[in-house]
Coordinates of C-alpha atoms and ligand atoms in Angstrom, one line a residue:
Chain A
X999 CA -3.1 38.9 11.1
X1000 CA -2.5 35.6 12.7
X1001 CA 0.2 33.1 11.9
X1002 CA -0.7 29.8 10.4
X1003 CA 2.7 28.4 11.1
X1004 CA 5.2 29.2 13.9
X1005 CA 8.6 27.5 13.9
X1006 CA 10.2 28.1 17.2
X1007 CA 13.9 27.4 17.9
X1008 CA 13.9 24.1 16.1
X1009 CA 16.9 21.8 16.2
X1010 CA 17.5 18.8 14.1
X1011 CA 20.7 16.7 14.0
X1012 CA 21.6 13.8 11.7
X1013 CA 24.3 12.1 13.8
X1014 CA 26.8 14.8 14.5
X1015 CA 25.6 17.1 11.7
X1016 CA 23.4 19.9 12.9
X1017 CA 21.1 20.3 9.9
X1018 CA 18.8 22.8 11.7
X1019 CA 20.4 24.7 14.5
X1020 CA 17.9 26.8 16.3
X1021 CA 15.7 28.1 13.5
X1022 CA 12.6 30.3 14.1
X1023 CA 10.2 31.9 11.7
X1024 CA 6.5 32.4 11.1
X1025 CA 4.2 32.2 8.1
X1026 CA 1.2 34.5 8.1
X1027 CA -2.2 33.0 7.4
X1028 CA -3.3 33.2 3.8
X1029 CA 0.1 34.2 2.4
X1030 CA 2.7 32.6 0.2
X1031 CA 6.0 32.8 2.1
X1032 CA 9.3 31.8 0.5
X1033 CA 12.0 29.8 2.2
X1034 CA 15.3 30.4 0.4
X1035 CA 18.9 29.7 1.1
X1036 CA 22.0 28.0 -0.3
X1037 CA 22.2 24.3 -0.9
X1038 CA 22.4 22.4 2.3
X1039 CA 21.0 25.2 4.3
X1040 CA 18.4 22.9 5.8
X1041 CA 15.3 23.9 3.9
X1042 CA 14.2 20.4 3.0
X1043 CA 15.0 19.3 6.5
X1044 CA 12.8 22.1 7.7
X1045 CA 9.9 21.1 5.4
X1046 CA 10.3 17.5 6.7
X1047 CA 10.3 18.7 10.3
X1048 CA 7.2 20.7 9.8
X1049 CA 5.4 17.8 8.1
X1050 CA 6.6 15.3 10.7
X1051 CA 8.8 13.1 8.5
X1052 CA 11.9 14.4 10.4
X1053 CA 11.8 14.4 14.2
X1054 CA 13.1 17.5 15.9
X1055 CA 15.4 17.2 18.9
X1056 CA 14.1 20.5 20.5
X1057 CA 12.0 23.5 19.8
X1058 CA 8.4 23.6 18.8
X1059 CA 6.2 23.9 15.7
X1060 CA 2.7 25.4 15.9
X1061 CA 0.2 25.0 13.1
X1062 CA -3.1 26.9 13.1
X1063 CA -2.7 27.6 16.8
X1064 CA -1.9 24.0 17.9
X1065 CA 1.4 22.7 18.9
X1066 CA 2.0 19.9 16.4
X1067 CA 5.6 19.0 17.4
X1068 CA 4.7 15.6 18.8
X1069 CA 1.9 14.7 16.3
X1070 CA 2.6 11.8 13.9
X1071 CA 2.9 12.7 10.3
X1072 CA -0.5 11.6 9.2
X1073 CA -2.3 13.6 11.9
X1074 CA -0.5 16.7 10.9
X1075 CA -1.8 16.1 7.3
X1076 CA -5.3 15.5 8.7
X1077 CA -5.0 19.0 10.3
X1078 CA -4.5 20.3 6.8
X1079 CA -0.8 20.5 6.4
X1080 CA 0.4 18.9 3.2
X1081 CA 3.9 18.8 1.7
X1082 CA 5.5 18.0 -1.6
X1083 CA 8.9 16.5 -2.1
X1084 CA 12.0 18.0 -3.6
X1085 CA 12.5 14.7 -5.5
X1086 CA 9.2 13.5 -6.9
X1087 CA 7.6 10.6 -5.2
X1088 CA 4.7 9.6 -7.4
X1089 CA 2.8 6.3 -6.9
X1090 CA 4.4 4.8 -10.0
X1091 CA 2.3 1.8 -10.4
X1092 CA -1.0 3.8 -10.4
X1093 CA -2.5 6.0 -13.0
X1094 CA -2.0 9.8 -12.8
X1095 CA -5.7 10.1 -12.0
X1096 CA -5.5 7.5 -9.3
X1097 CA -2.6 9.4 -7.8
X1098 CA -4.9 12.2 -7.2
X1099 CA -8.0 10.2 -6.1
X1100 CA -6.1 8.4 -3.4
X1101 CA -5.1 11.4 -1.4
X1102 CA -8.5 12.9 -0.6
X1103 CA -9.3 12.1 3.0
X1104 CA -12.7 11.2 4.3
X1105 CA -13.9 9.0 1.4
X1106 CA -16.7 6.7 2.6
X1107 CA -15.2 3.8 0.7
X1108 CA -12.1 3.8 2.9
X1109 CA -14.0 1.8 5.5
X1110 CA -14.0 -1.9 4.9
X1111 CA -17.7 -2.4 5.2
X1112 CA -18.5 0.5 2.8
X1113 CA -15.7 -0.6 0.4
X1114 CA -17.1 -4.1 0.1
X1115 CA -20.8 -3.9 0.7
X1116 CA -21.8 -0.4 -0.3
X1117 CA -19.9 0.2 -3.5
X1118 CA -22.6 2.3 -5.0
X1119 CA -22.3 5.1 -2.6
X1120 CA -18.5 5.1 -2.8
X1121 CA -18.6 4.9 -6.6
X1122 CA -20.8 8.0 -6.8
X1123 CA -18.3 9.8 -4.5
X1124 CA -15.4 8.6 -6.6
X1125 CA -17.1 9.9 -9.8
X1126 CA -17.3 13.3 -8.3
X1127 CA -13.6 13.1 -7.2
X1128 CA -12.7 12.1 -10.8
X1129 CA -14.3 15.2 -12.1
X1130 CA -12.5 17.3 -9.5
X1131 CA -9.2 15.6 -10.2
X1132 CA -9.6 16.1 -13.9
X1133 CA -10.0 19.8 -13.4
X1134 CA -6.9 20.0 -11.4
X1135 CA -5.0 17.9 -13.9
X1136 CA -6.1 20.2 -16.6
X1137 CA -4.9 23.2 -14.6
X1138 CA -1.5 21.7 -14.3
X1139 CA -1.3 20.4 -17.9
X1140 CA -1.6 16.7 -17.1
X1141 CA -5.2 16.1 -18.3
X1142 CA -4.1 14.2 -21.4
X1143 CA -1.9 11.9 -19.3
X1144 CA -4.5 11.1 -16.7
X1145 CA -4.7 7.4 -17.6
X1146 CA -0.9 7.0 -17.9
X1147 CA 1.0 5.2 -15.2
X1148 CA 2.7 7.8 -13.1
X1149 CA 6.0 6.0 -13.5
X1150 CA 5.9 6.7 -17.2
X1151 CA 5.9 10.5 -16.8
X1152 CA 8.9 12.6 -17.6
X1153 CA 10.8 14.3 -14.8
X1154 CA 9.1 17.6 -15.3
X1155 CA 5.7 16.0 -15.6
X1156 CA 6.3 14.3 -12.3
X1157 CA 6.9 17.7 -10.7
X1158 CA 3.5 18.7 -12.0
X1159 CA 1.9 15.6 -10.7
X1160 CA 3.5 16.2 -7.3
X1161 CA 1.8 19.7 -7.3
X1162 CA -1.5 18.5 -8.6
X1163 CA -1.7 15.7 -6.0
X1164 CA -1.0 18.2 -3.2
X1165 CA -3.7 20.5 -4.4
X1166 CA -6.2 17.6 -4.6
X1167 CA -5.7 17.1 -0.9
X1168 CA -7.3 20.5 -0.3
X1169 CA -4.8 21.5 2.4
X1170 CA -5.0 24.6 4.6
X1171 CA -1.3 25.0 4.1
X1172 CA 1.0 23.7 1.4
X1173 CA 4.7 23.1 2.0
X1174 CA 6.3 23.1 -1.4
X1175 CA 9.8 21.9 -1.7
X1176 CA 11.2 23.3 -5.0
X1177 CA 8.1 22.5 -7.1
X1178 CA 9.5 24.2 -10.1
X1179 CA 12.8 22.4 -10.3
X1180 CA 13.2 20.8 -13.7
X1181 CA 10.2 22.5 -15.2
X1182 CA 10.6 24.6 -18.4
X1183 CA 10.8 28.4 -18.0
X1184 CA 7.5 29.0 -19.8
X1185 CA 5.7 26.6 -17.6
X1186 CA 7.3 28.0 -14.4
X1187 CA 5.5 31.2 -15.1
X1188 CA 2.2 29.5 -15.6
X1189 CA 2.7 27.4 -12.4
X1190 CA 3.5 30.5 -10.5
X1191 CA 0.2 32.0 -11.7
X1192 CA -1.7 28.9 -10.7
X1193 CA -0.3 28.9 -7.2
X1194 CA -1.1 32.6 -6.8
X1195 CA -4.6 32.1 -8.1
X1196 CA -5.1 29.1 -5.8
X1197 CA -3.8 31.2 -2.9
X1198 CA -6.2 34.1 -3.7
X1199 CA -9.3 32.0 -4.4
X1200 CA -9.0 29.6 -1.5
X1201 CA -6.8 31.5 1.0
X1202 CA -4.5 28.5 1.1
X1203 CA -1.3 29.4 2.9
X1204 CA 2.0 28.2 1.3
X1205 CA 5.6 27.9 2.3
X1206 CA 7.6 27.8 -0.9
X1207 CA 11.1 26.5 -1.0
X1208 CA 12.5 27.9 -4.3
X1209 CA 15.7 28.9 -5.9
X1210 CA 14.1 30.8 -8.7
X1211 CA 13.9 34.3 -7.4
X1212 CA 11.8 35.6 -10.2
X1213 CA 9.0 33.3 -9.1
X1214 CA 9.6 34.3 -5.5
X1215 CA 9.4 37.9 -6.4
X1216 CA 6.2 37.4 -8.3
X1217 CA 4.2 35.3 -5.9
X1218 CA 5.7 35.5 -2.4
X1219 CA 4.8 38.4 -0.1
X1220 CA 7.5 37.5 2.4
X1221 CA 10.8 35.7 2.3
X1222 CA 12.7 33.7 4.9
X1223 CA 16.4 33.1 4.3
X1224 CA 18.1 30.1 5.9
X1225 CA 21.8 29.4 6.0
X1226 CA 23.7 26.7 7.8
X1227 CA 20.6 25.6 9.7
X1228 CA 19.6 29.0 11.0
X1229 CA 17.3 31.8 9.9
X1230 CA 19.5 34.4 8.5
X1231 CA 17.0 37.0 7.7
X1232 CA 13.3 37.7 7.0
X1233 CA 11.5 40.3 4.9
X1234 CA 10.4 41.2 1.5
X1235 CA 12.8 40.3 -1.4
X1236 CA 13.4 44.0 -1.9
X1237 CA 14.5 44.4 1.7
X1238 CA 16.7 41.3 1.6
X1239 CA 18.5 42.6 -1.4
X1240 CA 19.8 45.5 0.8
X1241 CA 20.9 43.0 3.4
X1242 CA 24.6 42.4 3.2
X1243 CA 24.6 39.0 4.9
X1244 CA 21.9 37.7 2.6
X1245 CA 23.6 38.9 -0.5
X1246 CA 26.8 37.3 0.6
X1247 CA 25.3 34.0 1.7
X1248 CA 22.9 33.5 -1.1
X1249 CA 21.9 36.2 -3.6
X1250 CA 25.3 37.0 -4.8
X1251 CA 26.3 39.9 -7.0
X1252 CA 25.1 38.4 -10.2
X1253 CA 21.6 37.7 -9.0
X1254 CA 21.5 41.2 -7.5
X1255 CA 22.2 42.8 -10.8
X1256 CA 19.9 40.6 -12.8
X1257 CA 16.8 40.6 -10.6
X1258 CA 17.3 43.8 -8.8
X1259 CA 18.2 45.9 -11.8
Chain B
X1049 CA -14.5 -44.5 -13.2
X1050 CA -15.1 -43.7 -9.7
X1051 CA -11.4 -43.4 -9.1
X1052 CA -11.2 -40.8 -11.8
X1053 CA -14.2 -39.0 -10.5
X1054 CA -12.6 -38.8 -7.1
X1055 CA -9.3 -37.7 -8.5
X1056 CA -10.9 -34.9 -10.6
X1057 CA -12.7 -33.7 -7.5
X1058 CA -9.5 -33.6 -5.5
X1059 CA -7.8 -31.7 -8.2
X1060 CA -10.6 -29.2 -8.2
X1061 CA -10.7 -28.8 -4.5
X1062 CA -6.9 -28.3 -4.5
X1063 CA -7.3 -25.6 -7.1
X1064 CA -10.0 -23.8 -5.2
X1065 CA -8.2 -23.9 -1.9
X1066 CA -4.9 -22.8 -3.4
X1067 CA -6.7 -20.1 -5.2
X1068 CA -8.1 -18.9 -1.9
X1069 CA -4.6 -18.9 -0.4
X1070 CA -3.3 -16.9 -3.4
X1071 CA -6.1 -14.4 -3.2
X1072 CA -5.3 -13.9 0.5
X1073 CA -1.7 -13.3 -0.3
X1074 CA -2.6 -11.0 -3.2
X1075 CA -4.4 -8.7 -0.8
X1076 CA -1.4 -8.6 1.5
X1077 CA 1.3 -8.4 -1.1
X1078 CA -0.3 -7.5 -4.4
X1079 CA -2.5 -4.8 -2.9
X1080 CA -0.6 -3.5 0.2
X1081 CA 3.0 -4.7 -0.5
X1082 CA 3.2 -6.7 2.7
X1083 CA 5.8 -9.5 2.3
X1084 CA 4.2 -12.3 4.2
X1085 CA 6.7 -15.2 4.0
X1086 CA 4.6 -17.5 6.2
X1087 CA 1.4 -17.7 4.3
X1088 CA 1.0 -21.4 5.0
X1089 CA 1.1 -20.9 8.8
X1090 CA -2.3 -19.1 8.5
X1091 CA -3.6 -22.1 6.6
X1092 CA -2.4 -24.4 9.4
X1093 CA -3.8 -22.1 12.1
X1094 CA -7.3 -22.2 10.5
X1095 CA -7.1 -25.9 10.0
X1096 CA -5.8 -26.8 13.5
X1097 CA -8.3 -24.5 15.3
X1098 CA -11.2 -25.9 13.2
X1099 CA -10.0 -29.3 14.3
X1100 CA -9.6 -28.7 18.0
X1101 CA -13.0 -26.9 18.1
X1102 CA -14.8 -29.7 16.2
X1103 CA -13.2 -32.8 17.7
X1104 CA -14.2 -34.3 21.0
X1105 CA -11.8 -34.0 23.9
X1106 CA -8.4 -35.7 23.3
X1107 CA -8.2 -39.4 24.3
X1108 CA -5.0 -39.8 26.3
X1109 CA -5.2 -43.5 26.3
X1110 CA -4.7 -43.4 22.5
X1111 CA -1.6 -41.3 23.1
X1112 CA -3.2 -38.5 21.2
X1113 CA -3.1 -35.0 22.7
X1114 CA -4.5 -31.7 21.7
X1115 CA -5.9 -28.6 23.3
X1116 CA -9.6 -27.8 23.7
X1117 CA -11.5 -30.6 22.0
X1118 CA -14.8 -28.8 22.3
X1119 CA -16.9 -31.0 19.9
X1120 CA -18.6 -28.0 18.4
X1121 CA -20.8 -28.4 15.3
X1122 CA -18.7 -28.0 12.2
X1123 CA -20.1 -24.6 11.0
X1124 CA -19.2 -23.0 14.3
X1125 CA -15.8 -24.7 14.4
X1126 CA -15.2 -23.4 10.9
X1127 CA -15.8 -19.9 12.2
X1128 CA -13.5 -20.5 15.1
X1129 CA -10.7 -21.6 12.7
X1130 CA -11.1 -18.6 10.5
X1131 CA -11.1 -16.2 13.5
X1132 CA -8.0 -17.9 14.9
X1133 CA -6.0 -17.3 11.7
X1134 CA -7.2 -13.7 11.5
X1135 CA -6.2 -13.2 15.1
X1136 CA -2.7 -14.6 14.4
X1137 CA -2.5 -12.2 11.5
X1138 CA -3.3 -9.4 13.9
X1139 CA -0.7 -10.5 16.4
X1140 CA 2.1 -10.8 13.8
X1141 CA 0.9 -7.5 12.4
X1142 CA 1.4 -5.9 15.8
X1143 CA 5.0 -7.1 15.8
X1144 CA 5.8 -6.6 12.2
X1145 CA 3.8 -3.7 10.9
X1146 CA 4.2 -1.0 13.6
X1147 CA 7.8 -0.1 12.8
X1148 CA 9.2 -2.4 10.1
X1149 CA 9.5 -1.9 6.4
X1150 CA 9.2 -4.5 3.8
X1151 CA 12.4 -6.6 4.1
X1152 CA 12.5 -6.6 7.9
X1153 CA 8.8 -7.4 8.0
X1154 CA 9.5 -10.4 5.7
X1155 CA 12.1 -11.7 8.1
X1156 CA 9.7 -11.3 11.1
X1157 CA 7.0 -13.2 9.3
X1158 CA 9.4 -15.9 8.3
X1159 CA 10.8 -16.2 11.9
X1160 CA 7.3 -16.2 13.5
X1161 CA 6.2 -18.9 11.1
X1162 CA 9.3 -21.0 11.8
X1163 CA 8.8 -20.5 15.5
X1164 CA 5.1 -21.6 15.4
X1165 CA 6.1 -24.6 13.2
X1166 CA 8.6 -25.8 15.7
X1167 CA 6.4 -25.1 18.6
X1168 CA 3.4 -27.0 17.3
X1169 CA 5.7 -29.9 16.2
X1170 CA 7.8 -30.2 19.3
X1171 CA 5.0 -29.6 21.8
X1172 CA 2.7 -32.5 21.4
X1173 CA 0.2 -31.1 23.9
X1174 CA -1.0 -28.4 21.4
X1175 CA -1.9 -30.2 18.1
X1176 CA -0.4 -33.6 18.7
X1177 CA 3.1 -32.7 17.7
X1178 CA 4.7 -34.1 14.6
X1179 CA 2.0 -36.7 14.3
X1180 CA -0.5 -34.0 13.7
X1181 CA -4.3 -34.2 13.9
X1182 CA -6.2 -36.9 12.1
X1183 CA -9.7 -38.4 12.0
X1184 CA -10.9 -34.8 12.2
X1185 CA -14.7 -34.5 12.0
X1186 CA -15.8 -33.5 8.5
X1187 CA -18.9 -31.8 7.4
X1188 CA -21.5 -34.4 6.2
X1189 CA -19.5 -37.1 8.0
X1190 CA -21.8 -40.0 7.1
X1191 CA -21.6 -39.1 3.4
X1192 CA -17.8 -38.9 3.7
X1193 CA -17.7 -42.3 5.4
X1194 CA -20.1 -44.2 3.1
X1195 CA -19.9 -42.4 -0.2
X1196 CA -16.5 -40.8 -0.5
X1197 CA -17.0 -39.7 -4.1
X1198 CA -20.3 -38.0 -3.4
X1199 CA -18.6 -36.2 -0.5
X1200 CA -15.8 -35.1 -2.7
X1201 CA -18.2 -33.6 -5.2
X1202 CA -20.3 -31.9 -2.5
X1203 CA -17.0 -30.5 -1.4
X1204 CA -16.1 -29.3 -4.9
X1205 CA -19.3 -27.3 -4.8
X1206 CA -18.7 -25.9 -1.3
X1207 CA -15.1 -24.9 -1.9
X1208 CA -16.0 -23.5 -5.3
X1209 CA -18.7 -21.3 -3.8
X1210 CA -16.4 -20.2 -1.0
X1211 CA -13.7 -19.4 -3.5
X1212 CA -16.2 -17.3 -5.6
X1213 CA -17.2 -15.4 -2.5
X1214 CA -13.6 -14.7 -1.6
X1215 CA -13.0 -13.7 -5.2
X1216 CA -15.9 -11.3 -5.2
X1217 CA -14.8 -9.8 -1.9
X1218 CA -11.2 -9.3 -3.2
X1219 CA -12.5 -7.6 -6.3
X1220 CA -14.8 -5.3 -4.4
X1221 CA -11.9 -4.4 -2.1
X1222 CA -9.5 -3.8 -5.0
X1223 CA -11.5 -1.1 -6.8
X1224 CA -12.6 0.7 -3.6
X1225 CA -10.9 3.7 -2.1
X1226 CA -9.6 1.4 0.6
X1227 CA -8.0 -0.8 -2.0
X1228 CA -6.6 2.2 -3.6
X1229 CA -5.0 3.3 -0.3
X1230 CA -3.5 -0.1 0.0
X1231 CA -2.0 0.1 -3.4
X1232 CA -0.6 3.6 -2.8
X1233 CA 1.0 2.3 0.4
X1234 CA 2.6 -0.5 -1.7
X1235 CA 4.0 2.2 -3.9
X1236 CA 5.2 4.6 -1.3
X1237 CA 4.1 4.3 2.3
X1238 CA 5.7 7.6 3.5
X1239 CA 3.8 9.6 1.0
X1240 CA 0.5 8.1 1.9
X1241 CA 1.4 8.9 5.5
X1242 CA 2.2 12.4 4.5
X1243 CA -1.3 12.7 3.0
X1244 CA -3.0 11.9 6.3
X1245 CA -3.8 8.2 6.1
X1246 CA -3.1 6.0 9.0
X1247 CA -1.0 3.6 7.1
X1248 CA -0.5 1.3 10.0
X1249 CA -4.2 0.7 10.2
X1250 CA -4.6 0.2 6.5
X1251 CA -1.7 -2.3 6.4
X1252 CA -3.0 -4.1 9.4
X1253 CA -6.4 -4.4 7.7
X1254 CA -4.7 -5.9 4.7
X1255 CA -2.7 -8.3 6.9
X1256 CA -5.8 -9.4 8.9
X1257 CA -8.0 -9.8 5.8
X1258 CA -5.4 -11.8 4.0
X1259 CA -4.7 -14.0 7.0
X1260 CA -8.4 -14.6 7.5
X1261 CA -8.8 -15.6 3.9
X1262 CA -5.9 -18.0 4.0
X1263 CA -7.4 -19.4 7.2
X1264 CA -10.7 -20.0 5.3
X1265 CA -8.6 -22.1 2.8
X1266 CA -7.1 -23.9 5.8
X1267 CA -10.4 -24.8 7.2
X1268 CA -11.6 -26.2 3.9
X1269 CA -8.4 -28.2 3.5
X1270 CA -8.7 -30.0 6.8
X1271 CA -12.4 -30.5 6.2
X1272 CA -11.7 -32.2 3.0
X1273 CA -8.7 -34.3 4.0
X1274 CA -9.7 -34.9 7.6
X1275 CA -6.1 -34.6 8.8
X1276 CA -3.1 -32.2 9.0
X1277 CA 0.4 -32.6 10.3
X1278 CA 3.4 -30.2 10.2
X1279 CA 4.7 -32.0 7.1
X1280 CA 1.7 -30.5 5.3
X1281 CA 2.6 -26.9 6.0
X1282 CA 6.3 -26.6 5.5
X1283 CA 8.0 -23.4 4.3
X1284 CA 8.0 -25.0 0.9
X1285 CA 4.2 -24.8 0.8
X1286 CA 4.4 -21.0 1.4
X1287 CA 6.7 -20.9 -1.6
X1288 CA 4.1 -22.6 -3.8
X1289 CA 1.6 -19.9 -2.9
X1290 CA 4.1 -17.2 -3.6
X1291 CA 5.1 -18.8 -6.9
X1292 CA 1.4 -18.9 -7.9
X1293 CA 1.0 -15.2 -7.2
X1294 CA 4.2 -14.1 -8.9
X1295 CA 3.7 -16.2 -12.0
X1296 CA 0.1 -15.4 -12.3
X1297 CA 0.4 -11.7 -11.7
X1298 CA 0.5 -9.9 -8.4
X1299 CA -2.3 -7.3 -8.0
X1300 CA -4.5 -9.1 -10.5
X1301 CA -7.1 -11.5 -9.0
X1302 CA -7.5 -13.3 -12.3
X1303 CA -3.8 -13.6 -12.5
X1304 CA -3.8 -15.1 -9.0
X1305 CA -6.3 -17.6 -10.1
X1306 CA -4.3 -18.5 -13.2
X1307 CA -1.2 -18.8 -11.1
X1308 CA -2.9 -21.2 -8.7
X1309 CA -4.0 -23.3 -11.7
X1310 CA -0.5 -23.3 -13.2
X1311 CA 1.7 -23.7 -10.2
X1312 CA -0.5 -25.4 -7.5
X1313 CA -2.4 -27.7 -9.9
X1314 CA -0.4 -28.3 -13.1
X1315 CA 3.1 -28.2 -11.6
X1316 CA 2.7 -29.1 -8.0
X1317 CA 0.0 -31.8 -8.3
X1318 CA 1.1 -32.9 -11.8
X1319 CA 4.6 -33.7 -10.7
X1320 CA 3.2 -35.9 -7.9
X1321 CA 2.4 -38.4 -10.6
X1322 CA 5.9 -38.8 -11.9
X1323 CA 6.7 -42.4 -11.1
X1324 CA 8.7 -42.8 -7.8
X1325 CA 12.3 -44.0 -8.1
X1326 CA 12.7 -46.6 -5.4
X1327 CA 16.4 -46.0 -4.9
X1328 CA 15.9 -42.2 -4.5
X1329 CA 12.5 -41.4 -2.9
X1330 CA 13.4 -37.7 -2.6
X1331 CA 13.9 -37.3 -6.3
X1332 CA 10.3 -36.5 -7.2
X1333 CA 9.7 -33.9 -4.5
X1334 CA 13.0 -32.3 -5.3
X1335 CA 12.2 -32.3 -9.0
X1336 CA 8.9 -30.6 -8.2
X1337 CA 10.7 -27.8 -6.2
X1338 CA 13.2 -27.4 -9.0
X1339 CA 10.5 -27.1 -11.6
X1340 CA 8.5 -24.6 -9.6
X1341 CA 11.6 -22.6 -8.7
X1342 CA 12.6 -22.4 -12.4
X1343 CA 9.2 -21.3 -13.3
X1344 CA 9.4 -18.4 -10.8
X1345 CA 12.8 -17.4 -12.0
X1346 CA 11.8 -17.5 -15.7
X1347 CA 8.6 -15.6 -14.9
X1348 CA 10.4 -12.9 -12.9
X1349 CA 13.0 -12.7 -15.7
X1350 CA 10.8 -12.5 -18.7
X1351 CA 7.4 -11.3 -17.2
X1352 CA 8.2 -9.5 -14.0
X1353 CA 4.5 -8.4 -13.7
X1354 CA 3.3 -12.0 -14.1
X1355 CA 1.3 -13.6 -16.9
X1356 CA -1.6 -11.3 -16.3
X1357 CA -0.2 -8.0 -15.0
X1358 CA -2.2 -5.7 -12.8
X1359 CA -4.8 -3.8 -14.7
X1360 CA -4.9 0.0 -14.9
X1361 CA -7.9 1.5 -13.2
X1362 CA -10.7 2.9 -15.4
X1363 CA -13.2 5.5 -14.3
X1364 CA -16.5 6.8 -15.5
X1365 CA -15.7 10.3 -16.8
X1366 CA -17.8 13.2 -17.9
X1367 CA -16.3 15.6 -20.4
X1368 CA -14.0 18.0 -18.7
X1369 CA -15.6 21.1 -17.3
X1370 CA -13.8 24.1 -18.8
X1371 CA -14.0 26.5 -16.0
X1372 CA -10.3 26.1 -15.2
X1373 CA -9.3 26.3 -18.8
X1374 CA -10.9 29.8 -18.9
X1375 CA -9.8 31.3 -15.6
X1376 CA -6.4 29.7 -15.3
X1377 CA -5.2 29.2 -18.8
X1378 CA -5.0 25.5 -18.1
X1379 CA -5.3 24.6 -21.8
X1380 CA -2.3 26.8 -22.4
X1381 CA -0.3 24.8 -20.0
X1382 CA -1.5 21.7 -21.8
X1383 CA -0.3 23.1 -25.1
X1384 CA 3.0 24.0 -23.6
X1385 CA 3.4 20.5 -22.6
X1386 CA 2.8 19.2 -26.0
X1387 CA 5.5 21.4 -27.4
X1388 CA 8.0 21.4 -24.7
X1389 CA 7.9 18.3 -22.5
Ligands
LIG2850 N1 18.7 12.0 6.1 C1 19.8 12.7 6.3 N2 20.9 12.2 6.9 C2 22.0 12.8 7.1 N3 22.2 14.1 6.7 C3 21.2 14.7 6.1 C4 19.9 14.1 5.9 N4 19.1 15.0 5.2 C5 19.8 16.1 5.1 N5 21.0 16.0 5.6 C6 22.1 17.0 5.7 O1 21.5 18.1 6.3 C7 21.9 19.3 5.6 C8 20.7 20.1 5.1 O2 20.1 19.4 4.0 P1 18.8 19.9 3.3 O3 18.4 18.8 2.4 O4 17.8 20.3 4.3 O5 19.3 21.1 2.5 P2 18.5 22.1 1.5 O6 18.5 23.4 2.1 O7 17.1 21.5 1.2 O8 19.4 22.1 0.3 P3 19.0 22.1 -1.3 O9 18.8 23.5 -1.7 O10 20.2 21.5 -2.0 O11 17.8 21.2 -1.5 C9 22.8 18.9 4.5 O12 24.1 19.1 5.0 C10 22.5 17.4 4.3 O13 23.7 16.8 3.9
LIG2851 MG1 16.2 20.8 -0.4

């Protein structure tokens, strides 16, 4: 199987702080791979580097066979690489539905001439997108709130919007930075199922940063562990539980007993 | 009677042109979040370039100097003026939009405007320096000369029609996917970037469209008055346009229109008719600025979204297909939300 993502010896420094210090790992096409590690390990920084928001000082990132290390953020997204944020970043002054509509690329009404002089065509397109967006909102439990301003959603609802919006972009690969943080336990399970279903039905690859190991256990086929800016280990969660370094750095005895028992 | 007719016409033309300025700024700031703090420079650019394209070559023996002097017919010169202001928008956009975020961008626009102001004032070879351009050829010149009131009312119709066209254009843009991208950039540019849109291009488009529209207002202004000097486009004038948009309601084109009516006509023009105090000639203009300033402060304090806030988008919707509800248990998620969130 080929890799959809290859991170190769990436370094990122913020001033003197080496947030990522020579990290390499791969994500196999069509899989959901987890990226776990203690707070401050560099996971969000890694997501940012892959998406292009954080510039890397050395190393390379390959997506779908192309070296994207020097591509600007928006071109990486155009290649089909879409990320979500650990702290929700909704378009607050727009409705929930509009938050989804805006992210779909290739709408004819994005050109000025079509926008102003051929509104019919673009309206028809938008109507189809509305139906599609409503489906997605329904999946993530936001359908009733579709006409609410995004800024009025609760913290947990904003997490759901963050996910829905990313799905609306129809990416080849999703980079999810703790999508379940702040979501109720019952809903976490449902969201996990949705992600798995999405992955199975569309073959969308995902890199999932997540502290909830039950979710990781359920939906991720492989796990990459990061600590202090480096890849500490890689494998299935079961394998990692036998790994002394990983247990010491992250899993801890408690987690081991609860999940592994 | 004819004095009143002329006065009413002038008020209407003022309203229409200010409304055009405000709509232009609304596309830049209300849609795309671009802080253009030199709106009025684009008005001047449109006006000056219309003038130097439409006027005959400068007559040095009169001590009047300006560039070009091509003596083009007024419709072509109008286009030249509008293109010039759009081009200036593009140039400032190149400096300001490539790397800078809102506050720095605001400073760059302010600085560029001040620079151009000083340049056109101090360098009398460009647009006749501080004296400015006068006796600028007007459309329907003979009517303007012989029958000023008729000219005024012809111009009410012209500027009214142009304003309606701009208004239509602005509304088409607002509800389009392009307008939606602009508004999303206003909310969070990085995120729009991360979803694959070339945000520089979209912001540049808003910048150039807005500048072009303000330039249209500038061409109309000088066509109506027949003259423009730097005193007519001070930073204070930019402030009037901003005040109109903020009071009326940024992001809402009807709000922009209401704001132009309130600020540019009622307060700005209205206070011109407060009797002058001979001992203190600056009193009235100062009073005007104080009144408009207070209006902005009050409006931001009590109605931060303006008198008419931006409207929420509405869409044509079919009843929800239930395929997800069946396969994904989506309705279950919905119920969970009702209970738990
Ligand atoms: N913009 C920044 N400027 C300076 N330092 C930063 C910046 N972003 C991250 N860091 C630092 O880089 C390190 C890695 O942070 P990062 O956010 O990637 O951790 P993380 O693994 O996502 O942690 P968490 O699980 O808490 O989200 C931290 O020490 C953090 O303080
Ligand atoms: Mg993080």
